[in-house]
Short mmCIF file of C-alpha atoms and ligand atoms in Angstrom, two decimals:
data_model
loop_
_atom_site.label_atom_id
_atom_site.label_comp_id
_atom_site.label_asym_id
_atom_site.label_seq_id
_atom_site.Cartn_x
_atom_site.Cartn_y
_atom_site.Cartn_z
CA UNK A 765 -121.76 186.21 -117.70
CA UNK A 766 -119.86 184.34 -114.93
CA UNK A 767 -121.75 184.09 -111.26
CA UNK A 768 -119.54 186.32 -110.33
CA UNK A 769 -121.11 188.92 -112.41
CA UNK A 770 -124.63 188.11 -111.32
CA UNK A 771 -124.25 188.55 -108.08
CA UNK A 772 -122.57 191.78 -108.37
CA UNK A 773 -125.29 193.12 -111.05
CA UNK A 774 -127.89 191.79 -108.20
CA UNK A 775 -126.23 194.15 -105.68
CA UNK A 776 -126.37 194.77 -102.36
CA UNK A 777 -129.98 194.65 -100.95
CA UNK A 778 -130.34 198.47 -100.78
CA UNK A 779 -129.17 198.60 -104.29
CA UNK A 780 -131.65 195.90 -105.22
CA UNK A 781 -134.70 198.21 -105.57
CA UNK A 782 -133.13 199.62 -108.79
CA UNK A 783 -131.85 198.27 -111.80
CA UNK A 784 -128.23 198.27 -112.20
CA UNK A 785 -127.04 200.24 -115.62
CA UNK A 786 -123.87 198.02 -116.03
CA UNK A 787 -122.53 194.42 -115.75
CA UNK A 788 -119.22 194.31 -113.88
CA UNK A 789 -117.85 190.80 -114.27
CA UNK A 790 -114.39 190.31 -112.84
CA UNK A 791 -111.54 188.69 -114.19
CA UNK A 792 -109.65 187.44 -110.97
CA UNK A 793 -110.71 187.27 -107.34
CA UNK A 794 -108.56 190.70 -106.18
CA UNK A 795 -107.82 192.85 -109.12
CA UNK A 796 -109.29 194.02 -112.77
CA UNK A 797 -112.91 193.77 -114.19
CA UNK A 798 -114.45 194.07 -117.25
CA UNK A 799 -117.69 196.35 -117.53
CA UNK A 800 -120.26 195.78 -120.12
CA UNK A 801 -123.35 197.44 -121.21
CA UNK A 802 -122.72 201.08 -121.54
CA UNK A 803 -121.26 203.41 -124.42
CA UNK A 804 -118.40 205.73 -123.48
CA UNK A 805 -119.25 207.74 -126.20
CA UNK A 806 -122.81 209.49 -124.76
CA UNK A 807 -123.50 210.91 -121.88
CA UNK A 808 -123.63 208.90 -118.57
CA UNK A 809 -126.30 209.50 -115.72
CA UNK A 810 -125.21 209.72 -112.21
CA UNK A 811 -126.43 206.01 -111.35
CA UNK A 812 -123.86 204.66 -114.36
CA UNK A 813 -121.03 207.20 -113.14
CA UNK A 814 -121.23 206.07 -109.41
CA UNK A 815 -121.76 202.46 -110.71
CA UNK A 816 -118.62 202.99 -112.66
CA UNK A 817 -116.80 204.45 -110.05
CA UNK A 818 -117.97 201.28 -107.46
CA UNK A 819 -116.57 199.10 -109.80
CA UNK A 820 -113.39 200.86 -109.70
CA UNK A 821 -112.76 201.15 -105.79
CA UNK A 822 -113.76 197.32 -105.96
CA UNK A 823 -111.76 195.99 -108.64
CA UNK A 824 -108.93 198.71 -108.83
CA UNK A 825 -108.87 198.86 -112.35
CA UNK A 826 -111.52 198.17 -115.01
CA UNK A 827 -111.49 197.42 -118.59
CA UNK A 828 -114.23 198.16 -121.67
CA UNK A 829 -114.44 197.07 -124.99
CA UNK A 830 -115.02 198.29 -128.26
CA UNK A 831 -115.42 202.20 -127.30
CA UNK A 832 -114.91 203.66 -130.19
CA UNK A 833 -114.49 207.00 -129.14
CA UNK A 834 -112.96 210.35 -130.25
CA UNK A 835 -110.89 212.77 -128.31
CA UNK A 836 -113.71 215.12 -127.03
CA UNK A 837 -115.70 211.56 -125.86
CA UNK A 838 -112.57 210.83 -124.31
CA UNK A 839 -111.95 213.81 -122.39
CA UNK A 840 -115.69 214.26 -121.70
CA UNK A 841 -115.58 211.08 -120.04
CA UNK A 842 -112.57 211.48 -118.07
CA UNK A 843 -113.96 214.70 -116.33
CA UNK A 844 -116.74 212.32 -114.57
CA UNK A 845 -113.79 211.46 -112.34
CA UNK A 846 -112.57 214.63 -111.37
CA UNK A 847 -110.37 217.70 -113.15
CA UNK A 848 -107.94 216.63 -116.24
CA UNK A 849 -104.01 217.23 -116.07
CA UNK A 850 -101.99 218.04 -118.60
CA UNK A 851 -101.10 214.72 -121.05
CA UNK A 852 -97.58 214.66 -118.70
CA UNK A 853 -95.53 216.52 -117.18
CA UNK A 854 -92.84 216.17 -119.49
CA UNK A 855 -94.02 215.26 -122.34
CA UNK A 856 -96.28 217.23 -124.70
CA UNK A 857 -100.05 216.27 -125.32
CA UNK A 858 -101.41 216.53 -129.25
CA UNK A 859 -101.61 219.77 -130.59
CA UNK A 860 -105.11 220.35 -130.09
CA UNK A 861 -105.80 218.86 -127.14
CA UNK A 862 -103.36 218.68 -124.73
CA UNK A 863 -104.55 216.52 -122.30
CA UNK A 864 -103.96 213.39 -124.25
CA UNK A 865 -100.66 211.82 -124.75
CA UNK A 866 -100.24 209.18 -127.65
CA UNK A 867 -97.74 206.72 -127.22
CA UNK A 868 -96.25 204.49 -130.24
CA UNK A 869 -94.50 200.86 -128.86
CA UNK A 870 -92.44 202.58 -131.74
CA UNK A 871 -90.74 204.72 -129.02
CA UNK A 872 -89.90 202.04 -126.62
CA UNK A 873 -87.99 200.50 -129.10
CA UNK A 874 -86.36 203.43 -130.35
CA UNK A 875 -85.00 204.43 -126.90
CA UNK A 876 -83.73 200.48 -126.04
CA UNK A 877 -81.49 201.03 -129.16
CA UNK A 878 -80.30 204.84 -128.58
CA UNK A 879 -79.57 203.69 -125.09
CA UNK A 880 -76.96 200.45 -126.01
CA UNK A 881 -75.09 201.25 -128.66
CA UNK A 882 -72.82 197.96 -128.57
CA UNK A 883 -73.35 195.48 -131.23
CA UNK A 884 -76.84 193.20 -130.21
CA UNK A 885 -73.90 190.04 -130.45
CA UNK A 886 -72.65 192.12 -126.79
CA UNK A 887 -75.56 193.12 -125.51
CA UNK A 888 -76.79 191.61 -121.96
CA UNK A 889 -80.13 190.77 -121.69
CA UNK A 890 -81.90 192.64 -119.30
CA UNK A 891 -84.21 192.59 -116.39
CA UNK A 892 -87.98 193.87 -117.37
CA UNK A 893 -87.96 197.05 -115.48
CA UNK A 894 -91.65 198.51 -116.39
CA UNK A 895 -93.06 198.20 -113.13
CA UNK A 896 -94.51 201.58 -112.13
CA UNK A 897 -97.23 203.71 -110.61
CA UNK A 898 -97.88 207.33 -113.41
CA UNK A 899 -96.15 210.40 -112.35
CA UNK A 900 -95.00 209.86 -108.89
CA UNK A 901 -91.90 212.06 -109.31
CA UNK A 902 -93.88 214.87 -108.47
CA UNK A 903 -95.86 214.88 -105.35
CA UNK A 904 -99.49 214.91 -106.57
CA UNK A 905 -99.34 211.92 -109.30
CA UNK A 906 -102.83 211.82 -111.24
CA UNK A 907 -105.12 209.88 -109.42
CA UNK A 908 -106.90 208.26 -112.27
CA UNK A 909 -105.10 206.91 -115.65
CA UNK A 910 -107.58 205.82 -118.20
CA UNK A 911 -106.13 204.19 -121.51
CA UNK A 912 -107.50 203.85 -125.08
CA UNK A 913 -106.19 201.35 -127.70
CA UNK A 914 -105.78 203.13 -130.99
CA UNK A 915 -103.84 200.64 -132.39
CA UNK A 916 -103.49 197.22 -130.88
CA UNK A 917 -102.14 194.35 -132.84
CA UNK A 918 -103.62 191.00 -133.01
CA UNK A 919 -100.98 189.74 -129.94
CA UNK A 920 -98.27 191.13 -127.74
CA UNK A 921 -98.71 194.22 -125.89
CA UNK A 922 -100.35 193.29 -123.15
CA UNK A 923 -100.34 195.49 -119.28
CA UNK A 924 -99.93 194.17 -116.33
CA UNK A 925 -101.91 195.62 -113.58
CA UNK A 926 -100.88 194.24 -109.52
CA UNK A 927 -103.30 195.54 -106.48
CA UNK A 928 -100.94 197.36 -104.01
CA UNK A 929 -103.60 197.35 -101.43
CA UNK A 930 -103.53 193.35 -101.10
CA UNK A 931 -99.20 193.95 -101.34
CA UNK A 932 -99.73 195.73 -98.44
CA UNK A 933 -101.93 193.36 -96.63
CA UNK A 934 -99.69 190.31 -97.55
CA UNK A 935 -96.71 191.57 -95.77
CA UNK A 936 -96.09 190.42 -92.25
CA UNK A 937 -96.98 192.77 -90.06
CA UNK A 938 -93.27 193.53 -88.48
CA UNK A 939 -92.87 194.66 -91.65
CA UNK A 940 -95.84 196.35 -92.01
CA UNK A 941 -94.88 198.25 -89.01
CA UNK A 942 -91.29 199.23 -90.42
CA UNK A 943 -92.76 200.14 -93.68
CA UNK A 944 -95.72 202.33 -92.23
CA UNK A 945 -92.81 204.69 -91.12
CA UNK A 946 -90.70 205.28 -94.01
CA UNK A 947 -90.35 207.96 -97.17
CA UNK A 948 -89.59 207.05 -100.40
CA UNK A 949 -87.79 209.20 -102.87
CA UNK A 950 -89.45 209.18 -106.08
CA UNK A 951 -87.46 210.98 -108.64
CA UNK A 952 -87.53 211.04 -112.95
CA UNK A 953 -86.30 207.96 -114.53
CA UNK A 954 -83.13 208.41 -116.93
CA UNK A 955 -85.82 208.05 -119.46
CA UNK A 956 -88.10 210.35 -118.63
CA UNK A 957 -84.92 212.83 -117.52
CA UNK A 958 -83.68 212.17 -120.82
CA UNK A 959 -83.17 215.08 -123.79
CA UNK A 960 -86.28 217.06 -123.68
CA UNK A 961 -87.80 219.84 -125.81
CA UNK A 962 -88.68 222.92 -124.00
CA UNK A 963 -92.70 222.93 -123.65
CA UNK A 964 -94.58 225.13 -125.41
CA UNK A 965 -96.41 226.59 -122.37
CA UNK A 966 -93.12 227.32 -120.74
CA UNK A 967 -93.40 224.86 -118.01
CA UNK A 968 -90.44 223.12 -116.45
CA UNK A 969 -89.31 219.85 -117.77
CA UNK A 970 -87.55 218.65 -114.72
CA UNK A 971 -85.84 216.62 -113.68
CA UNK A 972 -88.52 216.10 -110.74
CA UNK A 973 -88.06 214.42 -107.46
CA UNK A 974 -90.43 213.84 -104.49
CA UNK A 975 -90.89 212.58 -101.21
CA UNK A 976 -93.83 210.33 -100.52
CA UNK A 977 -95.23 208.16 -97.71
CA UNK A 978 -93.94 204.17 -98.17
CA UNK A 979 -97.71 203.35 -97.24
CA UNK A 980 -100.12 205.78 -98.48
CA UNK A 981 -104.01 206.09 -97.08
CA UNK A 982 -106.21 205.07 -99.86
CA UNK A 983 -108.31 208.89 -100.59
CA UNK A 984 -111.58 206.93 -100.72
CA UNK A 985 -111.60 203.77 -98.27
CA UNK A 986 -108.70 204.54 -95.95
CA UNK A 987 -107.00 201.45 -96.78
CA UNK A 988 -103.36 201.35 -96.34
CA UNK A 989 -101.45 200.94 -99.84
CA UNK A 990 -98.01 199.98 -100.60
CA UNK A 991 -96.87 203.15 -102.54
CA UNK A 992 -93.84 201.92 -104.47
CA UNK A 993 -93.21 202.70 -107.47
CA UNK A 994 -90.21 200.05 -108.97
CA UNK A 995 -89.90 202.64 -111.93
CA UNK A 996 -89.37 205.92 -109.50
CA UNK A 997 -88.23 205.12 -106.21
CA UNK A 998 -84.26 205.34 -105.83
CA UNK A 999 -83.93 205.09 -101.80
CA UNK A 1000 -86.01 205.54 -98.10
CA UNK A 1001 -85.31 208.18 -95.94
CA UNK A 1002 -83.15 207.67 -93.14
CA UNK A 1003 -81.64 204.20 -94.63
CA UNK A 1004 -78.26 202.86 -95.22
CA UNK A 1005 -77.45 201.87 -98.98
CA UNK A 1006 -77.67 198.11 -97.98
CA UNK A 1007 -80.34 198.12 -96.00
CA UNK A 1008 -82.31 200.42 -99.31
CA UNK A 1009 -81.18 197.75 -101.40
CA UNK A 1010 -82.44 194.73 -99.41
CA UNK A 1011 -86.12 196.77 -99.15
CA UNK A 1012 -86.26 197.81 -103.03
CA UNK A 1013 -86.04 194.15 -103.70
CA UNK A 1014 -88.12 192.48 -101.30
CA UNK A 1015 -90.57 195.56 -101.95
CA UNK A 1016 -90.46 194.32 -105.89
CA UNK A 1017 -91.08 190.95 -105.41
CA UNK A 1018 -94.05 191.54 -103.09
CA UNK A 1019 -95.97 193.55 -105.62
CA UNK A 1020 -95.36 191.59 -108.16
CA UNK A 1021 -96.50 188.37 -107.08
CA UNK A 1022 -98.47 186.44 -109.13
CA UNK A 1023 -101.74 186.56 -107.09
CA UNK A 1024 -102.31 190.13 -106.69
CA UNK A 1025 -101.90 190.53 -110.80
CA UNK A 1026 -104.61 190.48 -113.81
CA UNK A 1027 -103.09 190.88 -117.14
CA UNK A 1028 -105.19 192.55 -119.77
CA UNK A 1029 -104.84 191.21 -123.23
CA UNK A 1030 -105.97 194.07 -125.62
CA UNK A 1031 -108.12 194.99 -128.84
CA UNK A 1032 -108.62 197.85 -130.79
CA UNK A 1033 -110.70 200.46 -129.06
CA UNK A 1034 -110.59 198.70 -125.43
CA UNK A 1035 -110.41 201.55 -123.07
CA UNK A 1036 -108.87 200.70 -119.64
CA UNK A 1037 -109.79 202.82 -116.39
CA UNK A 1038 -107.11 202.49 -113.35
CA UNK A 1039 -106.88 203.91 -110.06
CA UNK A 1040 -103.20 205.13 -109.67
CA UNK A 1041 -103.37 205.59 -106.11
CA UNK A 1042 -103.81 201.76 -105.59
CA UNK A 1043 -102.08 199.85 -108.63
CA UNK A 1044 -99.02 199.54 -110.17
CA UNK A 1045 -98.65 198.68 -113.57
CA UNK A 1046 -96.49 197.28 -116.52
CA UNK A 1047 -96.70 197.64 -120.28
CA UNK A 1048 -96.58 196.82 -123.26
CA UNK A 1049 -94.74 194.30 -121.48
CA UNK A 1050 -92.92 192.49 -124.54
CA UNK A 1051 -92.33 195.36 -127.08
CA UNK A 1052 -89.00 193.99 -127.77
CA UNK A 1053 -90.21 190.02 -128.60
CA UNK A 1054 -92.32 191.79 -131.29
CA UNK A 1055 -92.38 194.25 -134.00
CA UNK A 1056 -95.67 195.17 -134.64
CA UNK A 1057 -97.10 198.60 -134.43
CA UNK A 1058 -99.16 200.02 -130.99
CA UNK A 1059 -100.49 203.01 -130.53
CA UNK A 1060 -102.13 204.22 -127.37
CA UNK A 1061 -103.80 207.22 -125.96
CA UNK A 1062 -104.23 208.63 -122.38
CA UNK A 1063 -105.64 210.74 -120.35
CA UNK A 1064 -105.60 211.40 -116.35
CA UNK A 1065 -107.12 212.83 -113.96
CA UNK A 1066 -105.85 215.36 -110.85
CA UNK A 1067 -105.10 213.94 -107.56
CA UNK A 1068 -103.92 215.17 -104.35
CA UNK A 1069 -100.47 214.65 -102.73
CA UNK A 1070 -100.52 211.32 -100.96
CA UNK A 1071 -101.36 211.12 -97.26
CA UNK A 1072 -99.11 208.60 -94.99
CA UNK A 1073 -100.12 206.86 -92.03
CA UNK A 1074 -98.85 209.65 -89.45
CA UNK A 1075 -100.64 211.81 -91.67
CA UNK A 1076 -97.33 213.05 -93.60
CA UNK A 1077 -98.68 214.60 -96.46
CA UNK A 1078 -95.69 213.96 -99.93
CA UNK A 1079 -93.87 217.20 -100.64
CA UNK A 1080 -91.81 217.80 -103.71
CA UNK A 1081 -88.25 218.26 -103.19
CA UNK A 1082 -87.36 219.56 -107.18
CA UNK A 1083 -89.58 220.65 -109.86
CA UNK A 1084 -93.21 221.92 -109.93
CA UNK A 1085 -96.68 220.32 -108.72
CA UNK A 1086 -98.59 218.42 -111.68
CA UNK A 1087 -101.20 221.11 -112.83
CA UNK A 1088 -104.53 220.88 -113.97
CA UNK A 1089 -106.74 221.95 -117.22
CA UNK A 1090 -109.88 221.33 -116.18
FE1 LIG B 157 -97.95 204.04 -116.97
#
């Protein structure tokens, strides 16, 4: 256990007259921790939950090991955080329980090759353009995302997690001001817009498009957060196309600056806990350097539409608000 770790499973002094039930030890100075020393699979008490959650408003997102867990366990845990949504709201969960969506690295690379059909000999390389915060298209994105590795291979695959609340924080603050005042529209990527199956509980399948604060209120600390979304966000309200173009960039290469980023290396049955209203995320980051198989699962959890600084609450400008199941 690093020193790190210690201290934080010493605690604060009015934490010290009881025994803490995990061991949070993290993995860089602003973002991502590893928690050891509890089973996802049973129950958790109240003291583990709210330890859990701590860790989570501390380290932004959190990663356990070798959880070998089953659907139920997986759901069952996920409700500790708050109401379940649907597995997207595109995209169809399993079968029999349709909170979970399984993703294959099989699809990725499927949709790279329907999407260029010239000859790999002509085909440009391209940018890496995975950068993106769940669900923002419509104006209530999940607030949690919490990942289990079903498949992992032995390398390659790894996510990239960056702490939007220390973006945010890094910029000057003239441009603090000027971003404190904008709107972003967030609207379905050509992927996610692409040829869909009607869903079997007659819900819309888009295309969805939203209007959230550029700086949203963190729900739990009141921290301001750099809500953009690389993968989503197409323009600001109220700006010309240059002057969007000059902000999308600088806005990418601020959150993903090497400093505010952890990048988890997995193994089967890690499970990975984020909190989608202060990170933005990227992965499997290299599933076309590698052909191995990956298989995922997730889950998320409900959360509200995003509050803005001048208390501008996001509104959806096409498509429906992301239910919940419960
Ligand atoms: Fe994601």
């Amino acid at each position: 256990m690093s020193n790190a770790a210690v201290a934080l499973r010493a605690g604060t002094p009015s934490q010290q007259s009881r025994r803490s039930r995990i061991i949070v030890s993290p993995s860089t100075p602003i973002i991502g921790a590893e928690i050891s020393g509890v089973d996802l699979t049973q129950p958790l008490d109240d003291q583990t939950v709210e330890e859990i959650k701590a860790a989570i408003r501390d380290w932004r997102v959190v990663f356990f090991r070798d959880q070998d867990i089953s659907n139920e366990q997986l759901k069952a845990f996920g409700r500790y955080f708050g109401p379940l949504t649907p597995a997207h709201p595109i995209s169809e969960g399993l079968d029999d329980h349709p909170e979970i969506w399984e993703r294959s690295v099989e699809e990725y690379r499927t949709r790279r090759a329907d999407r260029d059909s010239r000859p790999p000999s002509k085909q440009a390389p391209r940018d890496y353009k995975g950068w993106h915060i769940d669900i923002t298209f419509v104006a209530n994105p999940n607030r949690f995302s919490i990942l289990h590795g079903t498949s992992i291979p032995p390398y390659g695959g790894d996510t990239l997690f960056t702490n939007l609340a220390a973006a945010y924080e890094g910029l000057s603050p003239k441009i603090r001001d000027l971003v404190d005042g904008l709107k972003a529209v967030h609207q379905t990527s050509s992927y996610d817009a692409g040829d869909r199956k009607p869903r079997k509980d007659g819900r819309s399948t888009g295309p969805f498009v939203s209007l959230h604060p550029l700086v949203r209120l963190h729900p739990e600390t009141g921290e301001r957060v750099l809500f953009f979304n690389a993968g989503t966000v197409t323009h600001f309200a109220g700006l010309k196309e240059r002057e969007n173009q000059f902000l999308l960039d600088l806005l990418f290469h601020e959150i993903t600056r090497p400093e505010y980023q952890v990048r988890f290396r997995w193994q089967p049955k890690s499970l990975v806990v984020w909190d989608n209203a202060a990170v933005s995320h990227a992965g499997p980051i290299d599933y076309a350097q590698f052909s191995l198989g990956r298989t995922v699962r997730r889950i998320t959890v409900a959360g509200d539409r995003p509050e803005g600084v001048d208390g501008f609450r996001s509104q959806p400008l096409e498509g429906e608000l992301f239910n919940v199941l419960g």
